Amino acid sequence: MALAGLREKPMDRLCLLLGEGRWPIDIIEELVIKPLHSGDIYASFQFRTQWDTDFLLGSKVSHYRLFPKSLGQVISKFSVRELHISFTQGYWRTMQWGQPFLPSPPGAELWVWFQDTVTDEWPLEVITVMFVSYSCSVDLAWKELTNVLSGIFCASLNFIDSTNTVQPSASFKPLGVGNVTDQRFLRYAVLPREIVCTENLTPWKKLLPCGSKAGLAVLMKSEKLFHSSFHSQALHIRPVCKDWQCKSTSWELRQTLNVVFDLHTSGQGKREWSLFKMFSRTLTEACPLASSSKVYVDITDNPQGELFELSPATPLVSQAVVLGDGRTYSVYDLTDHATFGQTHSLNVLLRWRAAEREMLRPLLHGERYVAGYGLQTGEIHTLVYNNHPYRAFPVLLLDTVPWYLRLYIHTLTVTSKGRDNKPSYIHYQPSKDRLQPHLLEMLIQLPPNSVTEVTVQFERALLKWTEYTPDPNHGFYVGSSVISALVPSVVAMDTNNTQERPLFSSFFPCKEESTYFMRIYTEPLLVNLPTPDFSMPYNVICLTCTVVAVGYGSLYNLLTRTFQVEEPSQGLAKRLANIIRRLRGVPLLT
Amino acid sequence: MGLLSDPNRRRALTNLLTRLNAPICVVCYLAGVMWFMGLAFEPFTLRTYMSENAMGSTMVEEHFPAGERALATGREFAAHKKKVGGMPVNWLVKTMESRGLEVFTQSFTRKLPFPDENKERYLVRGTNVYGILRAPRASRTEALVLTAPCSQGNANNQAVGLLLGLAQYFRSQVYWAKDIIFLVNEHDLIGMQAWLEGYHHTNTTGGDWSPLHGRGGSIQASLSLELSSDVITSLDLVLEGLNGQLPNLDLANLFHAFCQKIGVLCTIQGKLQRNDWESTSGYSHSAQTMMLMVLKQASGRPWGDHGLFLRYHIEAATIRGINSFRQYKTDTTTIGRLLEGMYRKLNNLLERLHQSYFFYLMPSLTRFVSIGYYMPAFGLLAVILLLRALDLWVQLGASAPGTEDGLAEREQSPSSPGVLSILTPVVISHMTGVALYCLPVMSQEMAVQHFPVSETEAVVLTAIAIYTAGLALPHNTHRLLQGEGTEHGWRVLKLVALLYLAVLLGCTALINFSLGFILALSLVPIAAFITPHTHKPLSAAIMVLLSPGCTLLYCVLIFQELQETPVSLQDGWMLFLSVISQGILDHSLYGSLVYPLLALLIYPCWLLLWNILFWK
C-alpha cells in the first residue's frame, strides 16, 4: 500500500530517488553474516524505517507514505507506545552459536507498552469503561490489538488472553524514548506452541518498503529460509530520538529476520558457504528506496584470512562494538555499483580453511527442565550460568507458569555454589484458576564462575474435560523463562547515541560503558498433565454410572432396611373363598 | 441384590455356598488354571494392530547405507575399549562430535550393598557418554533416545558401531522434529539408572552421579540396542521392564511391522512365530512363549536396558540381535534401515504412545491377550479366598447363637477372642518379615567373620536361614495371654489371613498380573483348606512345598526348562541362590519391589497360615 501511495505522487518518488533529504522517512537495510565455529552460518537481516512524525500527538494522519499503513493505524488506534513481536521456530543454541543480535523465545512473543493517555477514537461505551480504571482500558486495547495482529501476521495471536498475559514489573522496560515505566501499561505474552511458517513470513515481507522485489529482501525465499536450524522473524516499533539533540521523536519500525543454516543438512557437510548456497539467489541491486544498504561479514577471528577465505574481497572494513566485544566486519555497500563487479551480481563466498569445533562458554547462559516422574507433582529447575572468571553481576529472572501447574512457592530455592542465594527482589503474583498465570520475577546476584539453580515444585492440576487441547497426550507448554542482565563487557561499550552505527549493534540502549544489556531465553517446557482416556468417554460414563447406581442402590437397601419374614401368601382358592365369605358376612379363613 | 434382601433366599444362598463351598472352590481353581492356559490358544487371542494413527498411516522410506562403515566403527571402538580397559570416553566424545552431535558425559559411582558375583562388581565407577542430535527448528521440548550398552569383553561392539553410524546418517537428514539422544552407557543398568536419574533429577536409590548438562526435553520413546555379531539371523524384542511394567503395545507392533516390511526374522522370548495353532505342538509353543513372558514379568526385574525407562512413562524396548546356526543371515545395513524406519515413525508421533494397551501378554509377536481377557483367570482364583472367607464368616456367626446349649456356655466368655489373640500372631509374623527384609544385608559382615563364606553367600544364606527360622517361631503365644487357643480363635485368625491375602494378591495382580497370578496359584490352595484339624505332617509338608520360597525355586526350574536350557537340581539350587541375591540387588539398585513385597507382606501372610496349622 505504500507503493500504491507512491504511484499517485510521482514527484515524491522522484525526490526520493534523487536522494534529497526532504523526505521525512529514512530507510536502511542490512545483512550481517557471521560464520560460526560449529561450521554453521548465521545470517541476520535488519530493515529500519524511521519516520519523523508523531501521529499520536498531532492531528489525524491519513497518509502513511512508506510506513506500513496497517501498522500505523494499529498504533494510533490502540495508543501503542512500543510494540515488539517475534515469531521463532527453533531454539537459539547459545553454547554453539554464541549470542544472537536480537534474542527471541521459541514460538510467538508479544509485548506492548501502551500510552498513558486515552485517545478519542474509542466508542462511547468503551470510554465509560475506561474511566473506571486505566488497567481495564489497557486490557481492552490489548485484547483487540492481539486479534488485529493475529490477522495481520496470520498467526494464532488471538489465543492470547488473560491466562497467558502478565505485567512484568522489571524485566521489560521500554526500549524507546519516554519515561513511562508503570507496569500497568505493559502487557507481555508468549505462545510457545506457535508454529512459524511461510504464511507468517509472507505478511511480514509485505511490510518491507521494497517488498521482496528488490534489495536484500530478494534473498528471502521461504523454501530456503525454512530449510535451516533456526528461524526467527521480528518486528519492533518504538519512538526514538529524531536527532542527537533529542528534541522531538520519530517512529522507528525495525524488522529483523535471523536464520542459522546448518552445516550438515543445508551445507551438505562442506565447510563452504555462499549467498547462493544459503538463499539460492544472489544480490543484484539495493532497494532503491533505501538510503543505506549493506552486507556485513564478521571477520573478527580471521584478520589474516587463516580461518576462512572470503571472496570477492572488499576494501571496506567496519569496526563495531557488539555485545560487549569489539568486532570487525567486511562491508559490501550495495548502493555502490562497483560492488557488483562485472557479473552484475554479488555472491559472497566463504570457504573455511581450518576445521575448528569447540563448545563456547558464553558469559551468561540459561537452562531449564522439569524434574521428577509421575503425574502428580514435579519440579521446575532453572539453571543460570555465570561464566565470567571474576565479576559477579545481577540478573532478572522472569518466569510465567500457566495456572494448571500449581506452584508451591514455599518450595522456591535459589542456590549458587551449594549455598543459599537470597534474591534481593521478588515479585510474585499467584495464579487464579482459569484466569491468570503465575508470575515470578526475581533479582538474583550471580557469583563469578558459578551455576545458580532456581527450583520450585508444582502440582499438576486436573483439567475439566473440555479444557484439554486437541492432542492432550502431547503435553502442555510452559513458556521460556526470561533472563535479563547487565553483563560486564570486554571492551568499553559505545554510549554515544549520536554516532551512526550499524543497526545490529544499536538496538538495546546502552547507558554504561562497562556493561551491556543482554536478554536470554531458556527452553520452553513440555509437561504432561493427568489425561483421561478420551477414546471412549461415552462407554466409560455409561458403565460407571450403571455400576454406581446398581451397586450403591442395592447396598443402601441392604444396609438400611430391616427384614422380616412375611406370612406366606394365601392360595388362590382360599382368597376366592374369603371374598365370598366377606360378602356373606361370615368370619374369614386364615 | 434382590436375592440378598429376601432373608429366606439369603439364607438359602448362604446355605448353598457353605454346603457346596469346597466343590465350588475346587471348580474355581481348575477353571482359573484352565482359563489361563486357554489364553495361549490362538482362536481365543486377538491379532495385534497399530492403534496410533500417526504411525499407522504414514509411510517412511529407509535409505541407511552405511552398515559396513558402522561395523568398522564398531571394531575401532572395540580396539579403543581394549586399550583403555573400559569405556573409551575420549574416543567416543571425539567421534560423536565429529558426527555433528552435542556431546556430554556423566560420571557416576555406585557402591553395591554386597558384591554381585554374577557380574563381579562391588564398587562401580563409570561414565556415560551421550550425544544429542538437535532437530532443526525444534525447541528442545521432545526427544527420542537410542542406547547401546558398553559391555565388558567383546559383547555389543557392533551395537555401538551401528549407533554411531546411525548418528552420522541421521545428522544429515532434515526431517527430524524431535531431538535424538544417542547414549552409550557403561555398566549396563547401573549406568542407565544413573543417566535416567540425572536426566530427571531424581534420586530414588541413593546413587552418586554428576548432574547432566545437556537435555532434550521430555523423552517420548527409547530403544536399546544389543548386537554382538556382524551378521544376525533374527532380532529378539524384549519388553519386560522394572516391576513388570510393559511399554505400550504399539511399540511392539511398530517393531513387528518393520521386521515384516524389511524381511528380518523377529522373535519374542527368543521364540519364532508358528502358524500351526491347531496342532498340539503349535499350542504348546505359544503356551511356552506366554509362560516365559509371565515368568519374566513376575520376576519384576528389568530384562534389558530399556526396563528402567518405563518408570518415567517413556515407552521403551530392547532389540537384541541373535546369531544362531540358521542359514539366512541379515547384515548390519538392514538392521540400520529397520532402526531408521522405526525412528522416523516415532519422530512422526504427535502425542506420546498411548493409544494401545499397556497391560497385555504376548503368546507370539502377532497375538496378544489384553487385560480384559487375562484378568478373569486371576479373578477365578481370588474368588476362592472370598468364598472361604464368607464360609468362615457364616460359621462364626452361627457359633455365636450356638451358646444357647450348655456345652458352648463355657466358651462364651472368650468366644469373642480379644484383639490381642489375633494381633499377636499378626505382629510376630510381620516382625519376622521385617527381619527377613533387613537382616541379610545388615548382618553380612558379621556372617562373613564367623563363617567361611563370601558376602553374597552370607546374604543369601542369612535370608534362607531367617526364612526357615520363621517356621519354628513360637506360634502359640496367644496361649500365654489367653490360655487355651479356641476353635473360634483360629477361625477369626484365618478369616483375617484370607481377607489379607485377597487384598494383597488383588493389588499385586493389578500392578503386575504375572506375579499376582503365580502367587495366587501357590498360596490360594493352602489358604483355602488349611485348618488345625488336618493331618499335621502331611499338611505341613504341603505348606512348605507351596511356600513362596519353594515357588521361587519351581519358577527358576520351569524358566530354565522353557528356555530349553534345563539344569540339574544341583545347578538349579545354585541358580536359586543367585536369583535371591539378584532380587535383593535389584531392589537396592533399581527399586524393584518384588523382594520387599515377598519379605514384608507375602511371607508374613503365609506364616499366619502356618500358625493356623499349628493352632492349639
mmCIF file of C-alpha atoms in Angstrom, chain A residues 33-35 37 297-308 317-320 322 325-330:
data_model
loop_
_atom_site.group_PDB
_atom_site.id
_atom_site.type_symbol
_atom_site.label_atom_id
_atom_site.label_comp_id
_atom_site.label_asym_id
_atom_site.label_seq_id
_atom_site.Cartn_x
_atom_site.Cartn_y
_atom_site.Cartn_z
ATOM 1 C CA ILE A 33 26.697 -12.811 8.009
ATOM 2 C CA LYS A 34 28.515 -14.429 10.856
ATOM 3 C CA PRO A 35 30.400 -17.668 10.309
ATOM 4 C CA HIS A 37 32.705 -22.014 14.873
ATOM 5 C CA VAL A 297 30.587 -10.263 7.148
ATOM 6 C CA ASP A 298 32.127 -10.893 10.560
ATOM 7 C CA ILE A 299 35.888 -11.359 10.102
ATOM 8 C CA THR A 300 36.988 -10.694 13.691
ATOM 9 C CA ASP A 301 38.570 -14.110 14.169
ATOM 10 C CA ASN A 302 40.030 -14.018 10.716
ATOM 11 C CA PRO A 303 42.251 -10.945 10.377
ATOM 12 C CA GLN A 304 44.795 -12.560 8.056
ATOM 13 C CA GLY A 305 42.426 -14.949 6.351
ATOM 14 C CA GLU A 306 43.798 -18.027 8.077
ATOM 15 C CA LEU A 307 40.434 -19.367 9.179
ATOM 16 C CA PHE A 308 38.396 -18.825 6.091
ATOM 17 C CA VAL A 317 36.123 -2.686 6.856
ATOM 18 C CA SER A 318 33.990 -1.546 9.735
ATOM 19 C CA GLN A 319 34.533 -1.776 13.476
ATOM 20 C CA ALA A 320 31.663 -2.088 15.861
ATOM 21 C CA VAL A 322 28.568 -5.707 19.626
ATOM 22 C CA ASP A 325 33.050 -7.288 22.247
ATOM 23 C CA GLY A 326 34.819 -5.362 19.540
ATOM 24 C CA ARG A 327 34.118 -6.941 16.168
ATOM 25 C CA THR A 328 35.477 -6.307 12.714
ATOM 26 C CA TYR A 329 33.340 -6.591 9.636
ATOM 27 C CA SER A 330 33.968 -6.608 5.919
#
